[in-house]
Coordinates of C-alpha atoms and ligand atoms in Angstrom, one line a residue:
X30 CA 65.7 91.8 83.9
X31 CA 63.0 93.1 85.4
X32 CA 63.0 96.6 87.8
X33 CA 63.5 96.8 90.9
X34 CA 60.7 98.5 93.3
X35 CA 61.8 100.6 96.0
X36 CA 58.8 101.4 98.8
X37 CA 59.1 104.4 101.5
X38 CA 56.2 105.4 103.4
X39 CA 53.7 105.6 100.3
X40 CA 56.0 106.5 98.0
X41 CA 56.9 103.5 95.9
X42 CA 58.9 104.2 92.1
X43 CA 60.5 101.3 89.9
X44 CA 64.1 101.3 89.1
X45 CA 65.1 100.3 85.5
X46 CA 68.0 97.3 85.8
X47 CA 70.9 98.2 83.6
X48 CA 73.2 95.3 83.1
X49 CA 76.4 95.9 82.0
X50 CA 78.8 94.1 79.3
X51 CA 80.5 92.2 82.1
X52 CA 77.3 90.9 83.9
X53 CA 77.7 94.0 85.7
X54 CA 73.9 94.9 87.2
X55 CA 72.7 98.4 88.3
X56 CA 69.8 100.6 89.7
X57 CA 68.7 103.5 87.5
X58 CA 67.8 106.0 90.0
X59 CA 68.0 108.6 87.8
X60 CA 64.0 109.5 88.1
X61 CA 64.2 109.0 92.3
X62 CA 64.2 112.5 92.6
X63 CA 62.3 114.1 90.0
X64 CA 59.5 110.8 91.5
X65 CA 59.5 110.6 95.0
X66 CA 61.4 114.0 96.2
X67 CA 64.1 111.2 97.5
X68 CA 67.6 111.0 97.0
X69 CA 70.5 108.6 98.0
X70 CA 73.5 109.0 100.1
X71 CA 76.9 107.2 99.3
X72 CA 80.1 108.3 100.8
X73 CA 82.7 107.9 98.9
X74 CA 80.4 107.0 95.7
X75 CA 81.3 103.3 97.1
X76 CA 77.7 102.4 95.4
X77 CA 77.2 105.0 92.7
X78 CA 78.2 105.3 88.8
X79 CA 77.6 108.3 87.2
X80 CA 78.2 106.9 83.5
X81 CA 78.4 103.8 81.6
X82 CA 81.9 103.7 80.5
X83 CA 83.7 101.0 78.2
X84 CA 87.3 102.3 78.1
X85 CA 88.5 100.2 81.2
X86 CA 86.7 97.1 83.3
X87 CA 88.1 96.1 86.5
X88 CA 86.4 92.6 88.2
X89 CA 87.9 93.9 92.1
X90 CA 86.9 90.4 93.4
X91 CA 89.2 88.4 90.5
X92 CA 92.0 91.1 90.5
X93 CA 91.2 91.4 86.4
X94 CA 91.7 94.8 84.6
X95 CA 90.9 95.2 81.0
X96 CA 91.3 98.5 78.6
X97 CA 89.0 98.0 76.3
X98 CA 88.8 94.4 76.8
X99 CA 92.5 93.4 76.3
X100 CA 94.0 92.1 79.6
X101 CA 96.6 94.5 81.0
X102 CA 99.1 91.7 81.2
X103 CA 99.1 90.8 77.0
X104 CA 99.2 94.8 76.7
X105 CA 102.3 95.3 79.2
X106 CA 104.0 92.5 77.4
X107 CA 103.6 93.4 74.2
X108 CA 102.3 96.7 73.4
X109 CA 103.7 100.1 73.3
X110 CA 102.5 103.1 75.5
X111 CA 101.6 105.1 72.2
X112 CA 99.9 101.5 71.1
X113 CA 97.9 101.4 74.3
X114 CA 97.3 105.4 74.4
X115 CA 95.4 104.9 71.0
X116 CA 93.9 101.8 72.1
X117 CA 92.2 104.3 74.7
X118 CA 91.5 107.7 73.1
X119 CA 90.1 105.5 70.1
X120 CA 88.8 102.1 71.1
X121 CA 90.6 99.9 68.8
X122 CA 94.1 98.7 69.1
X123 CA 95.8 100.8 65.8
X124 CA 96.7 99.0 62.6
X125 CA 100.3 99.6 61.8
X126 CA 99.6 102.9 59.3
X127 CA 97.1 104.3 62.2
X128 CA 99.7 104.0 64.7
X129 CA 102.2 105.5 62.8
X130 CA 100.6 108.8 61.9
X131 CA 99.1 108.3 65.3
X132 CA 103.4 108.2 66.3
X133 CA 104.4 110.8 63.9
X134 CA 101.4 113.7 65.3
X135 CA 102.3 112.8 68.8
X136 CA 106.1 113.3 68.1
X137 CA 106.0 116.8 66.1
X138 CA 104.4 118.5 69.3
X139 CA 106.8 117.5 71.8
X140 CA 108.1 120.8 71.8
X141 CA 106.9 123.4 74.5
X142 CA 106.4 127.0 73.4
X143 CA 110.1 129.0 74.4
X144 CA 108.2 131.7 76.6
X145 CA 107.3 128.3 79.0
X146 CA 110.1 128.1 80.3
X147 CA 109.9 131.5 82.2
X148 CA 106.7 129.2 83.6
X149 CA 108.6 126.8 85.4
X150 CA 111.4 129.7 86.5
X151 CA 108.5 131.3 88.5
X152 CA 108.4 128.7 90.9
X153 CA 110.8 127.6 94.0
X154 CA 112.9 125.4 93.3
X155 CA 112.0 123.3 95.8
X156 CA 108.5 123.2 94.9
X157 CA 107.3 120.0 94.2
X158 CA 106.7 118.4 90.8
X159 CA 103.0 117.7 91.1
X160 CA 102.4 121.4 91.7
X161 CA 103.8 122.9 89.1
X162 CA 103.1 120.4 86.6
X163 CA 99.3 120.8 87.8
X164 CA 99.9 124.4 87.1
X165 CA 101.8 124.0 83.9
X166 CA 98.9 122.0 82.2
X167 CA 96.7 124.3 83.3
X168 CA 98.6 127.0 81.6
X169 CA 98.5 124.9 78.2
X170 CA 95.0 126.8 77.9
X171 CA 96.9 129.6 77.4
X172 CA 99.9 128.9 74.9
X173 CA 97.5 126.9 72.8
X174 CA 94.1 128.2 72.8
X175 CA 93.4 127.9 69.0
X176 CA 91.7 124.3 70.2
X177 CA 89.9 124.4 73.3
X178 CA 86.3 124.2 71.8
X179 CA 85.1 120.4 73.7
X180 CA 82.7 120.1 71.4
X181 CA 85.1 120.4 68.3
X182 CA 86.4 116.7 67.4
X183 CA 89.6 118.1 65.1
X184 CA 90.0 120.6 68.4
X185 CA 89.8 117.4 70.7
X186 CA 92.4 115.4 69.3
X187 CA 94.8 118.4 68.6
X188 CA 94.8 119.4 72.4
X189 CA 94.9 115.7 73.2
X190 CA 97.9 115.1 71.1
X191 CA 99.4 117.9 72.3
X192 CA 99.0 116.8 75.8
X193 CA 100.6 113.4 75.2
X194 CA 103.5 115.0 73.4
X195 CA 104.2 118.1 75.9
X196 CA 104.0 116.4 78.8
X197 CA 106.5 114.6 78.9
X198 CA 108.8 117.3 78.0
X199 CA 107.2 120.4 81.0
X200 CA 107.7 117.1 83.5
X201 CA 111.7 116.9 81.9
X202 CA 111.8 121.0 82.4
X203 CA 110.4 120.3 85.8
X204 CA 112.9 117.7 86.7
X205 CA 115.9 120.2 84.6
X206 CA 115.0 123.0 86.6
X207 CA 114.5 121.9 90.0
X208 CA 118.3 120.2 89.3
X209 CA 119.8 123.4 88.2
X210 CA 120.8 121.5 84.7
X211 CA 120.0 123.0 81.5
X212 CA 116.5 122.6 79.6
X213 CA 117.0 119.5 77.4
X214 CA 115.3 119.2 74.0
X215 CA 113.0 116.5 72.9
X216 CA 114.8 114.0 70.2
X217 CA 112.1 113.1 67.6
X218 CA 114.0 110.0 66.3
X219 CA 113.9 108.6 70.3
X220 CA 110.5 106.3 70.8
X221 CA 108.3 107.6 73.6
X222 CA 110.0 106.7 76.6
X223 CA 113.5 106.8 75.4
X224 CA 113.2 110.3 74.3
X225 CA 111.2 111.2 78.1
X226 CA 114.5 109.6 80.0
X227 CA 116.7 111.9 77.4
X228 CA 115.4 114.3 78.0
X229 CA 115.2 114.0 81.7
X230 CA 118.8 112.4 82.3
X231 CA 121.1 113.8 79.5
X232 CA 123.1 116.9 80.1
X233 CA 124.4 119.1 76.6
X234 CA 127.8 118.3 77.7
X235 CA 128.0 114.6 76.8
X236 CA 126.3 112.1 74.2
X237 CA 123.7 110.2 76.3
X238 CA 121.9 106.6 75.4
X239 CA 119.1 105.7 77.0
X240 CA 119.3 102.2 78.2
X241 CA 117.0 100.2 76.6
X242 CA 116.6 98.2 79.7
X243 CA 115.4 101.3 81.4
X244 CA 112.8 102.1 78.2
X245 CA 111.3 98.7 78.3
X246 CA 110.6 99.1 81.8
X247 CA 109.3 102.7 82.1
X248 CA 107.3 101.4 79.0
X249 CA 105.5 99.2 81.4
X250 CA 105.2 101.3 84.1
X251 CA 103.4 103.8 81.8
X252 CA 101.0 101.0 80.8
X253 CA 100.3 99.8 83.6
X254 CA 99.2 103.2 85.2
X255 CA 97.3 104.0 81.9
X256 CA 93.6 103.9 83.0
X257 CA 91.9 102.5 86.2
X258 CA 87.9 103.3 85.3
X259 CA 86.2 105.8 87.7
X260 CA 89.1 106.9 90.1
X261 CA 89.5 110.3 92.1
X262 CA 91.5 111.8 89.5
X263 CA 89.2 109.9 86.0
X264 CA 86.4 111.5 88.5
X265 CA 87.9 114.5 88.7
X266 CA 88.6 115.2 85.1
X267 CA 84.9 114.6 84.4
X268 CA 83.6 116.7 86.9
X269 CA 85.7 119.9 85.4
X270 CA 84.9 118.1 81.7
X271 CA 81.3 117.7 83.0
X272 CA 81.0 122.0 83.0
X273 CA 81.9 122.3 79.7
X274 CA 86.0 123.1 80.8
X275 CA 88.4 123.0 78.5
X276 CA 90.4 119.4 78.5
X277 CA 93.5 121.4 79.7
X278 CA 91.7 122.4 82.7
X279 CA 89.8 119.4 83.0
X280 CA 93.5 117.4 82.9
X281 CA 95.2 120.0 85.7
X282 CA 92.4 118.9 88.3
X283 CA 93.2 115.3 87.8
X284 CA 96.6 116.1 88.4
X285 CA 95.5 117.6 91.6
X286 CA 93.4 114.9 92.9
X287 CA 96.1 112.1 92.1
X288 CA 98.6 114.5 93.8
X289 CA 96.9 113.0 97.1
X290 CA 98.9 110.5 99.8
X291 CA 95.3 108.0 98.9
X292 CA 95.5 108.3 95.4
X293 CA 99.0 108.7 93.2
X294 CA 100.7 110.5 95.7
X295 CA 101.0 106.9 97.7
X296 CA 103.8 105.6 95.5
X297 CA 106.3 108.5 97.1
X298 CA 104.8 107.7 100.1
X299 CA 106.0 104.1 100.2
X300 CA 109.3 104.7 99.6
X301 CA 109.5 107.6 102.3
X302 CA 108.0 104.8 104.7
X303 CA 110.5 102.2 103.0
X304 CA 113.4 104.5 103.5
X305 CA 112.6 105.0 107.5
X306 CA 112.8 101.2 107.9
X307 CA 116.2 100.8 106.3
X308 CA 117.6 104.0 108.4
X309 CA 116.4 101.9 111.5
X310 CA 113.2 104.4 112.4
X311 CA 111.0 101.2 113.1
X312 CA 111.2 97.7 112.1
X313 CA 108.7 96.0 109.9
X314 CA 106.5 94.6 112.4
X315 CA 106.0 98.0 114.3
X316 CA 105.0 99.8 110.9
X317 CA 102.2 96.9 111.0
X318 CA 101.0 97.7 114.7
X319 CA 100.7 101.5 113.9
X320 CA 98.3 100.4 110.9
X321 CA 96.0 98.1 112.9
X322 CA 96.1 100.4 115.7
X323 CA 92.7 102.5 115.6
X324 CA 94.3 105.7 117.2
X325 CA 96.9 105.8 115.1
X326 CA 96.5 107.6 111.6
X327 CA 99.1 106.1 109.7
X328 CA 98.0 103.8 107.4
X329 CA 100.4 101.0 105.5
X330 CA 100.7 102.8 102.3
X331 CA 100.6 101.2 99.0
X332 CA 98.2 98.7 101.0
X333 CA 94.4 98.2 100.0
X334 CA 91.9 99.6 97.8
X335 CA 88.7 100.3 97.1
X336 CA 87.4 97.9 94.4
X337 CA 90.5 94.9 94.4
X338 CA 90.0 92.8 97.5
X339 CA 92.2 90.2 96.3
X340 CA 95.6 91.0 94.2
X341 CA 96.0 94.3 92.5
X342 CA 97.1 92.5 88.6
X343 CA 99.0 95.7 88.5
X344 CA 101.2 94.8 91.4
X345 CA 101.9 91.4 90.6
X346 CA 103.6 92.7 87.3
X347 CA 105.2 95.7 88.9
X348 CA 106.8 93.3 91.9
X349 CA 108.2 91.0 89.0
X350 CA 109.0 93.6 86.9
X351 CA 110.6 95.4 89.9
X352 CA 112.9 92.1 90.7
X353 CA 113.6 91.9 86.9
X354 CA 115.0 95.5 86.3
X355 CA 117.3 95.5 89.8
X356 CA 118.5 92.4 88.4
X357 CA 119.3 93.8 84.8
X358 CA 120.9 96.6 85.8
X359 CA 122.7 94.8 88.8
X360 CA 121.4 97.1 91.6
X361 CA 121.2 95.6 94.7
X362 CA 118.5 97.5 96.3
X363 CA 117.3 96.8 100.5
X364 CA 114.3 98.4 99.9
X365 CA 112.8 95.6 97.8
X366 CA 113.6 93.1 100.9
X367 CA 112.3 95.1 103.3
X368 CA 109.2 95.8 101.0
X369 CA 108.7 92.2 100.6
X370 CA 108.8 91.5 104.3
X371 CA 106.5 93.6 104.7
X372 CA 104.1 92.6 102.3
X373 CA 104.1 88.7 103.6
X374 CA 104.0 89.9 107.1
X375 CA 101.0 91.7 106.4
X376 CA 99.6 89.5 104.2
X377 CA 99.7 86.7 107.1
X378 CA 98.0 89.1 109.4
X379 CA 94.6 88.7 110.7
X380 CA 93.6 92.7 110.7
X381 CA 95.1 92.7 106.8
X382 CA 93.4 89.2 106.0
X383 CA 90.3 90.1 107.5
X384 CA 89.8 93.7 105.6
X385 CA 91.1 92.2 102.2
X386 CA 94.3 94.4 102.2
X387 CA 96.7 93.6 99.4
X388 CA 99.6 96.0 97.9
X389 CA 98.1 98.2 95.0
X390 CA 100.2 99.2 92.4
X391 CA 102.2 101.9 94.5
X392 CA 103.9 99.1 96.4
X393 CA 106.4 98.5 93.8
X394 CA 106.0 101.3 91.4
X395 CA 108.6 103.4 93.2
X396 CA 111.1 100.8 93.9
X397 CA 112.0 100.7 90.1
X398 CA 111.5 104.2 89.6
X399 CA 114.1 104.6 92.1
X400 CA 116.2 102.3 89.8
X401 CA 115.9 103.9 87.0
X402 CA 117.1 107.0 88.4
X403 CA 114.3 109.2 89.3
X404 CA 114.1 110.5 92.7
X405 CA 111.7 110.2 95.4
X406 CA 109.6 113.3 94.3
X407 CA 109.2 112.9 91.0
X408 CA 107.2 109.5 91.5
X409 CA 103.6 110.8 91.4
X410 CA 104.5 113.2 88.3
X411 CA 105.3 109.6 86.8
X412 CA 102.1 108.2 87.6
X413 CA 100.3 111.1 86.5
X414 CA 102.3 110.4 82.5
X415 CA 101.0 107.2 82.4
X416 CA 97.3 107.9 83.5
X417 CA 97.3 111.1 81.1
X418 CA 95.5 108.5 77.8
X419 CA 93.1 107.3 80.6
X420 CA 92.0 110.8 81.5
X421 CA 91.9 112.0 77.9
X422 CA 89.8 109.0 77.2
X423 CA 87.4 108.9 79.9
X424 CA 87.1 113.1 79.3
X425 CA 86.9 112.1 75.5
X426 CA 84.0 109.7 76.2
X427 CA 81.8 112.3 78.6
X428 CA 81.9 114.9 75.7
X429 CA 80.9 112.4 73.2
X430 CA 77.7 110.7 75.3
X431 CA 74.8 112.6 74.5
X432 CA 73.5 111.4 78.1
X433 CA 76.1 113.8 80.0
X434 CA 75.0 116.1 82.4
X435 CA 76.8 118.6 84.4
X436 CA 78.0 117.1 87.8
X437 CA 75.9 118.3 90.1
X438 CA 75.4 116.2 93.2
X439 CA 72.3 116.3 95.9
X440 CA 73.3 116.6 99.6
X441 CA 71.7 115.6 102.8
X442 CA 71.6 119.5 104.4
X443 CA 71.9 118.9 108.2
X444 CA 72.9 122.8 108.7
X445 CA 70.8 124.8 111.3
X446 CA 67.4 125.9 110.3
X447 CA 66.0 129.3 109.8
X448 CA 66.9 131.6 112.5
X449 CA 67.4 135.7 112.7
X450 CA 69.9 137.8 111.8
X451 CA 71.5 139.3 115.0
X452 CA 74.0 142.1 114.7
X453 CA 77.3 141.8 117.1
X454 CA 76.6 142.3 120.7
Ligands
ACO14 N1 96.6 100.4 106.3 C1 95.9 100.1 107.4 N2 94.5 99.9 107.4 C2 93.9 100.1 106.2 C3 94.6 100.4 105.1 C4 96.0 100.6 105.1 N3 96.7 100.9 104.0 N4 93.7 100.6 104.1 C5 92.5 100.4 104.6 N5 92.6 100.1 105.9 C6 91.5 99.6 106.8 C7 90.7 100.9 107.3 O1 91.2 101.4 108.5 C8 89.4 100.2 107.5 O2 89.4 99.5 108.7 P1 88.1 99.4 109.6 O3 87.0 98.7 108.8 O4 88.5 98.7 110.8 O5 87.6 100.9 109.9 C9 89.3 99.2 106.4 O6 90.6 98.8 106.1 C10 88.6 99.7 105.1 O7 89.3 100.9 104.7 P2 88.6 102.1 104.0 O8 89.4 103.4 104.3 O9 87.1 102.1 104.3 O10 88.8 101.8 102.5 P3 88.6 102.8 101.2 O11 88.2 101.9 100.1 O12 87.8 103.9 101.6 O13 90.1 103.3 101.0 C11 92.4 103.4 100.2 C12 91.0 102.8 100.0 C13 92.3 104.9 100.3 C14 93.2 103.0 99.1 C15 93.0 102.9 101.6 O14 93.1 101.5 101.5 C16 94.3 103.5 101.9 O15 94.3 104.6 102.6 N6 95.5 102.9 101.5 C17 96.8 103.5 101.8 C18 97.0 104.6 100.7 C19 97.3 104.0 99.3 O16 98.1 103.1 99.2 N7 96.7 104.6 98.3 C20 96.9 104.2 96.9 C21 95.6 103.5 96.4 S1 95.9 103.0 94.7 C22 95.7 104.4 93.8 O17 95.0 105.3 94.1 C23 96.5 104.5 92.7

């Protein structure tokens, strides 16, 4: 394809067309400034990429999402999360052998360093779960820093290893402490999930079985919230990855950013909303006139997004999924009425219809969560599992593109201009 020619005043450069895999077109304005003295602004980076990425594609317009070309509903179906996590760090779906000394490194880190514990101990109680697992993977840096070097491939996959095991297990402690239960051990011969819900629902006192119902679904769920190309908390992780930070750090700001009520944090959001309507605080059609209205803040959570303006694929599985597990485990649940109400009443509305607002994959999420047992606060933690491969890929790919350069954006300075200092009168 030929360039593109941008003209100001007498200024005029040509922009390079780089076209992606999916037909995807973009302007190379990498040379604007060093060219012309020019630079662009985008809110919101609504018309920016930094990088060419291939771990995840997402067509917003056809409500398709793809991890490295396989479509996320043949992966939910039939893959595992370890399957899929491996599918992302590494770019190719394992063969059997891969994935099982991919299975077998994973499992024999699960265990978190003893001296952790007094970690979680220092905080409240009631902190909340995003916090201090923020904090704890932070603190990974610390316990583990014989692999830290980003620019060390054997150091890379350790740490990442490590993260997938020991998560799950400092979000159990988490969970075990804020509960006032004893710390529960991993259980190596568990799969991934089932040995996550041991360890967050058993108790020493009495055998525990995971319910494979509950498994298979958390399975999903943990798929599903895998990777989602260049989100605030993928963005985030690159930016800290981007200076050269350790992928512990790099992981912990992710955690921050998706600890946000527009990001991850909407899935405990929607249930905190859901919970109002069935306690009577507001039917469904007043929640809808506080959205539209302008002087309002609230906002419909778990409703619209950035790049899907038609279905979110995620939500379409999560809603049947969500329909499927009540009905497994025989819960009869009012929330998932009153959440479908208020999806087709806002989906026959003209301010929703017009603005190409559909539910996002925190409509659902929390309404099997809530199923399987997890309260309300330890949603986004949840979310934050699942996306862990995604972030570890996406950080994995940055240190491995010999184009990266540190983050470092421009900005339009519209401060005052020179004036004198003046000492207090
Ligand atoms: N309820 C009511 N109105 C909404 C909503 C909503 N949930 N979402 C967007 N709008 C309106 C906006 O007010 C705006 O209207 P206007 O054009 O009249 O000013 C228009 O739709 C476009 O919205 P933007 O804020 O420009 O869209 P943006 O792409 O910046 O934001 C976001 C996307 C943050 C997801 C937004 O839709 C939102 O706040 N949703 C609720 C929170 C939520 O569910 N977040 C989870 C997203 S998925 C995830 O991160 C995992």
């Amino acid at each position: 394809m030929a360039d593109a020619v941008l003209r100001f005043e007498d200024r005029e450069i040509n922009l390079p067309v780089i076209e992606g895999s999916e037909n995807e077109v973009g302007l190379d304005i990498s040379r604007l400034a060093a060219e012309t003295g020019l630079f662009t602004l985008d809110r919101g980076f609504g018309n920016t990429a930094e990088s060419q990425s291939q771990v995840s594609f997402i067509d917003g317009a056809a409500g398709i999402l793809r991890y490295r070309g396989y479509p996320i509903e043949q992966l939910a179906e039939h893959a595992s999360f370890l399957e899929v996590a491996y599918l992302l760090l590494y770019g190719s779906l394992p063969t059997k052998s891969a994935l099982a000394s991919f299975e077998d490194s994973v499992t024999r880190h699960t265990l978190l360093r003893e001296d952790m514990k007094k970690l979680f101990e220092a905080f409240p109680h009631e902190a909340h779960p995003m916090q201090i697992l923020a904090s704890a993977t932070s603190a990974l840096a610390t316990y583990y820093p014989d692999a830290l070097d980003p620019r060390n491939p054997e150091a890379v996959d350790l740490s990442m290893h490590r993260l997938l095991a020991k998560v799950p297990t400092m979000i159990a402690w988490l969970y075990k402490y804020r509960a006032h239960q004893p710390y529960m051990y991993p259980r190596n011969d568990l799969d991934y999930s089932a040995n996550f819900l041991h360890m967050v629902f058993s108790i020493p006192a009495e055998p525990y079985t995971p319910d494979p119902v509950v498994a298979a679904a958390l399975n999903v769920l943990l798929i599903l919230h895998a990777d989602h190309g260049q989100n605030c908390s993928a963005t985030a992780v690159r930016l800290v990855g981007s200076g050269d930070a350790n992928l512990f750090s790099s992981v912990s700001a992710g955690i921050h950013a998706l600890s946000g009520p527009l990001h991850g944090g909407a899935n405990q959001e929607v249930l905190d909303m859901l919970e109002e309507m069935a306690a009577g605080e507001g039917d469904v059609s007043s929640y809808i006139a506080r959205a539209k209205d302008r002087n309002d803040p609230f906002r419909l959570m778990g409703f619209g997004h950035r790049i899907y303006k038609n279905f979110d694929p995620r939500a379409r599985i999560i809603k049947q999924a969500a329909t499927d597990v009540l009905a497994k485990l025989r819960i009869d649940d009012p929330l998932l009425d009153i959440a479908q109400e208020l999806e087709a009443t806002a989906l026959s509305d003209d301010y929703f219809i017009e603005r190409k607002l559909y539910p996002n994959v925190d409509f659902y999420s929390g309404i099997i969560y809530r199923a399987l047992g997890f309260p309300t606060d330890m949603f986004t933690v949840l979310f934050a599992l699942g996306r862990l491969p995604g972030w570890m890929a996406q950080w994995k790919e940055l240190k491995e593109d010999p184009k990266t350069r540190i983050y470092r954006p421009q900005q339009v300075y519209s401060g005052e201009t020179e004036r004198a200092y003046q000492p207090p009168s």
